[in-house]
């Protein structure tokens, strides 16, 4: 029976049982604590072997959200290890140690399918019966004593659906094969004396046995294969490999035992290296005196290369083969940790293809993927030096790191070379495609001293270039020709603007995605310059942040937004949430809580209608963040994580931070209809947030398709140009009046 048939038959059985796929299962079959302890004691040796390989697996896959579940032959969960965020989510649904899986409670799941059919299987997304598992991917493999083929249990890898990769199942099969070999060997060791337990010439391990003096007495054919030495050349002589011989000497002299030592062996010149695990322990006589040593090499070359491949996939884009976001940010982080000379600069470049969506829509995603591969090759040709790194962020966005540059002109030359490279058409499926690119550039240290700030500023520069006409490069904070505002003049103007009350607040409505009603607003500052007109935030906010002027400006924004809320309330409009962004400088001020408390008292706003938006980077110091957010929550204020998904937040901390809402960053929303990775990320964040009891709002919604996708994922709140751009308070009032009039007419 095929996998699809197995799943289909299981789902039919679940439907006949009347299981609600949208509900949460009510598990009743649990081992008592006593029974669970007895089972663990029975499985003690088995679990010790599995724990060793699971630890190796989790170390190898460090950075990926993986949870490992181990069950016995009846489906009872004996152990769970790995990602704490996933563990928290599934434990909330009742899945925990001691639970006995059965189909009539757990629905269609990989564990019961594997127990019933004794073959590896993966369930991805909606292949599960329960919808709360649709955001996950599960890979399950049975394990047994291979000599008698009796089923011992299952091992499962559980991860988020955005990390789904069929290679995980193949990798788990390899791990289980190694576990079964270890279990069989340990079982044999218990039954037989060491000299009788190993059928020397048939085992697939390289076996070496020595006498008390360290001279070889047994040397099987696999030892010959792995070491390249012949038995007749080494018998009655010390082990030829110096490293191995040193271990054997210590075993013979001290009785010390070695287990799972990783060795690299090269059998013969010109042959590939073999990777082996090495064990060595003493052989004792009936008086417990050491009479020799036993050593074995277990060939794990295939598994070793599998692990290397997994590691490669974790840090590279599977379409283009380029390093991915994780590799790129990690590389810059390591560069900064090693200490960059203050007199040295490097450049971070963001590149985005102009109008790539039209290519996908016209020629299809397969041809779009072909084009992306060709773009990757062209970028590598432009940036081929050893100190230049090209990576793919996702979708049609690429990044470039230029480590060794003397000044900004070198980065400009690279950007110009890339722009020229795109002048040549791309040949795709018989078409000659002319496509251009926009580039944003940020420099260390002037545009940022950490990974997040450098990438953020390069991204800002990129979208400034998009706004200015595309098909060119833009340096962060560069002044457009004819702009006429020097940085120092702009800084002084900000100081005067605070005194002269030139700043104004615009409000972007936040919408109930089901009804279309306005349920809140986000306050956004604008600068109404007396001669230059309305200046966008991208021009003055970075300067305000660097100079510290963001603190008084942020205080003015907060107070003005609270006062405006009260004005609307006095005019008879129903009270609604107003969201205000906090800067990192404000968040780090020791008097932040007192300042907000004073504004609450002065404006008389009900704290439950005030929401403060913070960024993920502000919570990196977890203990400090918990303390500050705890004090703000005591005031009755709502807390929202802004730009969620662009930083490094751990979902397990969200509960500790007492977060009320997550705001999904527009960089993910923008491409959810064209980039499956972004769509999976958005769906996973929404599902996990709901499991944690946290509301979600998506920003940057611009199209009906984006809105429908978010609705389908149960994202109940949105904001973006599809509904309204940021608008003055007077226009908000007009919208509220229209809404009130419509409701009155409907009620009449």
XYZ file of C-alpha atoms in Angstrom, residues 295-582:
288
model
C 39.718 -2.474 19.643
C 37.274 -1.932 16.851
C 36.745 0.581 14.064
C 33.124 1.176 13.012
C 32.910 2.717 9.552
C 30.619 5.778 9.627
C 31.893 7.345 6.407
C 28.470 7.342 4.764
C 26.843 8.872 7.815
C 29.648 11.421 8.115
C 29.127 12.616 4.553
C 25.369 12.626 5.102
C 25.900 14.906 8.083
C 28.124 17.169 5.994
C 25.382 17.345 3.361
C 22.783 18.195 5.988
C 25.059 20.920 7.317
C 25.486 22.258 3.792
C 21.716 22.370 3.228
C 21.215 24.190 6.531
C 23.427 27.057 5.381
C 22.826 27.174 1.632
C 19.940 28.009 -0.661
C 18.733 24.807 -2.309
C 17.795 26.553 -5.577
C 20.943 28.550 -6.396
C 23.496 26.828 -4.175
C 24.448 30.220 -2.746
C 24.879 30.762 1.002
C 21.542 31.619 2.627
C 20.428 34.251 5.148
C 21.634 32.165 8.119
C 25.110 31.776 6.625
C 25.345 35.442 5.575
C 24.314 36.923 8.936
C 26.438 34.389 10.808
C 29.475 35.252 8.679
C 29.129 38.980 9.373
C 28.533 38.244 13.065
C 31.730 36.184 13.199
C 33.600 38.948 11.387
C 32.454 41.422 14.050
C 33.204 39.038 16.938
C 36.764 38.544 15.712
C 37.206 42.292 15.974
C 37.274 44.563 12.970
C 39.961 47.209 12.863
C 38.397 50.627 13.456
C 40.252 52.016 10.458
C 38.856 49.316 8.201
C 35.492 49.366 6.464
C 33.386 46.750 4.745
C 30.194 46.977 2.713
C 26.858 45.152 2.891
C 24.823 45.295 -0.321
C 21.166 44.355 -0.791
C 20.088 43.582 -4.371
C 16.505 43.148 -5.553
C 15.364 42.304 -9.094
C 13.063 44.927 -10.602
C 9.623 43.645 -11.680
C 10.559 40.005 -11.120
C 6.936 39.210 -10.262
C 5.983 39.877 -13.883
C 8.409 37.171 -15.023
C 6.829 34.635 -12.655
C 3.305 35.649 -13.637
C 4.048 35.547 -17.371
C 6.430 32.602 -17.798
C 5.672 30.615 -14.642
C 7.625 29.864 -11.486
C 9.805 27.190 -13.088
C 11.215 29.695 -15.555
C 11.435 32.203 -12.715
C 13.634 29.721 -10.856
C 15.814 29.265 -13.947
C 16.255 33.038 -14.109
C 17.214 33.205 -10.420
C 19.918 30.573 -10.985
C 21.301 32.601 -13.903
C 21.244 35.767 -11.791
C 23.184 33.930 -9.079
C 25.846 32.871 -11.586
C 26.142 36.393 -12.963
C 26.528 37.832 -9.451
C 29.221 35.275 -8.593
C 31.068 36.255 -11.768
C 31.003 39.899 -10.660
C 31.999 39.098 -7.055
C 34.448 36.217 -7.387
C 37.216 37.409 -5.058
C 37.885 35.436 -1.861
C 36.845 38.402 0.306
C 33.505 38.822 -1.496
C 30.443 36.796 -0.484
C 27.207 36.503 -2.488
C 24.111 35.002 -0.848
C 20.386 34.680 -1.479
C 18.010 36.007 1.155
C 14.899 34.503 -0.455
C 12.583 35.368 -3.335
C 14.427 37.666 -5.738
C 16.573 39.321 -3.066
C 20.336 38.775 -2.847
C 23.020 40.149 -0.538
C 26.712 40.788 -1.082
C 29.480 41.297 1.488
C 32.666 43.117 0.461
C 35.121 42.507 3.315
C 38.345 44.138 2.146
C 37.721 47.617 0.740
C 39.794 50.764 1.208
C 36.963 53.222 0.685
C 33.398 53.531 -0.584
C 34.480 53.900 -4.207
C 35.437 50.206 -4.362
C 31.903 49.198 -3.381
C 30.494 51.636 -5.906
C 32.673 50.065 -8.625
C 31.295 46.601 -7.756
C 27.716 47.934 -7.807
C 28.287 49.570 -11.185
C 29.794 46.342 -12.544
C 26.686 44.430 -11.427
C 24.361 47.004 -13.024
C 26.327 46.685 -16.288
C 26.195 42.875 -16.073
C 22.399 43.062 -16.109
C 22.430 44.984 -19.386
C 23.009 41.663 -21.177
C 19.728 39.711 -21.652
C 19.015 36.370 -19.943
C 18.064 33.486 -22.261
C 15.198 31.555 -20.616
C 13.022 29.007 -22.438
C 13.621 30.592 -25.832
C 13.019 34.140 -24.558
C 15.541 36.946 -24.211
C 14.673 38.602 -20.919
C 15.946 42.049 -20.011
C 15.752 42.539 -16.283
C 17.304 45.207 -14.091
C 18.339 45.314 -10.462
C 18.274 47.852 -7.635
C 21.042 47.884 -5.028
C 21.239 49.371 -1.538
C 24.625 49.758 0.170
C 25.529 50.228 3.852
C 29.046 50.550 5.262
C 30.661 49.419 8.498
C 31.145 51.210 10.842
C 29.358 54.405 9.824
C 26.002 52.772 9.023
C 25.990 50.231 11.834
C 28.204 48.251 14.185
C 26.082 45.109 14.387
C 24.561 42.685 11.882
C 20.963 43.800 12.334
C 21.670 47.517 11.863
C 23.899 47.005 8.811
C 21.331 44.803 7.067
C 18.458 47.069 8.033
C 20.215 50.134 6.629
C 21.236 48.363 3.424
C 17.582 47.333 3.025
C 16.449 50.931 3.597
C 18.911 52.120 0.964
C 17.573 49.493 -1.448
C 13.967 50.610 -1.124
C 14.975 54.246 -1.388
C 16.475 53.230 -4.732
C 13.222 51.473 -5.647
C 11.325 54.666 -4.886
C 13.798 56.759 -6.886
C 13.379 54.837 -10.145
C 15.168 51.457 -9.795
C 17.999 50.048 -11.994
C 20.776 51.707 -10.005
C 22.544 51.676 -6.656
C 21.951 53.829 -3.596
C 24.209 54.395 -0.592
C 22.445 54.562 2.760
C 21.787 58.180 3.810
C 23.175 59.448 0.543
C 21.768 62.837 -0.403
C 19.981 62.846 -3.789
C 21.467 65.298 -6.260
C 19.558 68.568 -5.867
C 18.243 67.531 -2.421
C 20.230 70.322 -0.826
C 20.125 69.093 2.779
C 23.460 68.445 4.388
C 23.484 66.017 7.304
C 24.586 68.599 9.865
C 21.949 71.050 8.706
C 19.309 68.337 8.943
C 20.398 67.451 12.497
C 20.160 71.093 13.595
C 16.807 71.390 11.866
C 15.473 68.441 13.878
C 16.393 70.228 17.116
C 14.585 73.372 15.984
C 11.628 71.385 14.695
C 11.008 69.994 18.190
C 10.940 73.538 19.574
C 8.800 74.948 16.743
C 6.333 72.007 16.748
C 6.927 71.160 13.094
C 6.309 67.447 13.639
C 2.864 65.993 13.025
C 1.339 62.581 13.573
C -0.294 60.511 10.874
C -2.347 57.471 11.783
C -2.587 54.235 9.822
C -5.833 52.356 10.524
C -5.601 48.787 11.795
C -8.396 46.657 10.365
C -10.431 43.628 11.422
C -9.648 41.311 8.485
C -13.091 39.687 8.656
C -15.352 42.759 8.916
C -13.151 45.503 7.457
C -13.841 47.687 10.494
C -11.223 50.006 11.987
C -10.195 48.561 15.370
C -7.095 50.636 16.058
C -4.485 52.993 14.643
C -0.706 53.177 14.545
C 0.754 56.636 15.210
C 3.511 57.530 12.712
C 5.533 60.729 12.894
C 6.012 63.058 9.913
C 8.050 66.250 9.622
C 6.244 69.188 8.060
C 9.304 71.291 7.206
C 8.476 74.985 6.515
C 10.475 75.062 3.252
C 11.012 71.432 2.245
C 7.474 70.253 2.868
C 6.624 66.808 4.258
C 9.868 64.895 4.974
C 9.485 61.082 5.207
C 10.717 59.279 8.356
C 13.506 57.468 6.454
C 15.252 60.850 6.125
C 15.229 61.994 9.754
C 14.564 59.012 12.044
C 18.063 57.431 11.575
C 19.701 60.779 12.391
C 17.414 61.272 15.388
C 18.338 57.799 16.658
C 22.088 58.359 16.307
C 22.030 61.803 17.969
C 19.680 60.848 20.804
C 17.000 63.289 19.614
C 14.740 60.265 19.181
C 14.121 60.314 22.973
C 12.393 63.719 23.189
C 10.784 63.120 19.800
C 9.465 59.734 20.956
C 8.089 61.276 24.145
C 6.264 63.920 22.067
C 4.827 61.228 19.770
C 3.569 59.191 22.731
C 1.955 62.155 24.478
C 0.392 63.515 21.263
C -1.067 60.117 20.326
C -2.608 59.726 23.802
C -4.116 63.223 23.639
C -5.534 62.515 20.178
C -7.118 59.315 21.473
C -8.842 61.326 24.199
C -10.055 63.948 21.677
C -11.715 61.228 19.600
C -13.271 59.794 22.738
C -14.641 63.232 23.729
C -16.190 63.588 20.274
C -18.185 60.447 20.912
C -16.236 57.953 18.823
C -15.911 54.458 20.326
C -12.522 54.092 22.064
C -9.983 52.028 20.130
C -6.356 50.966 20.479
C -3.603 53.412 19.500
C -0.133 51.941 18.829
C 3.074 53.904 19.337
C 6.586 52.759 18.408
C 9.338 52.847 21.038
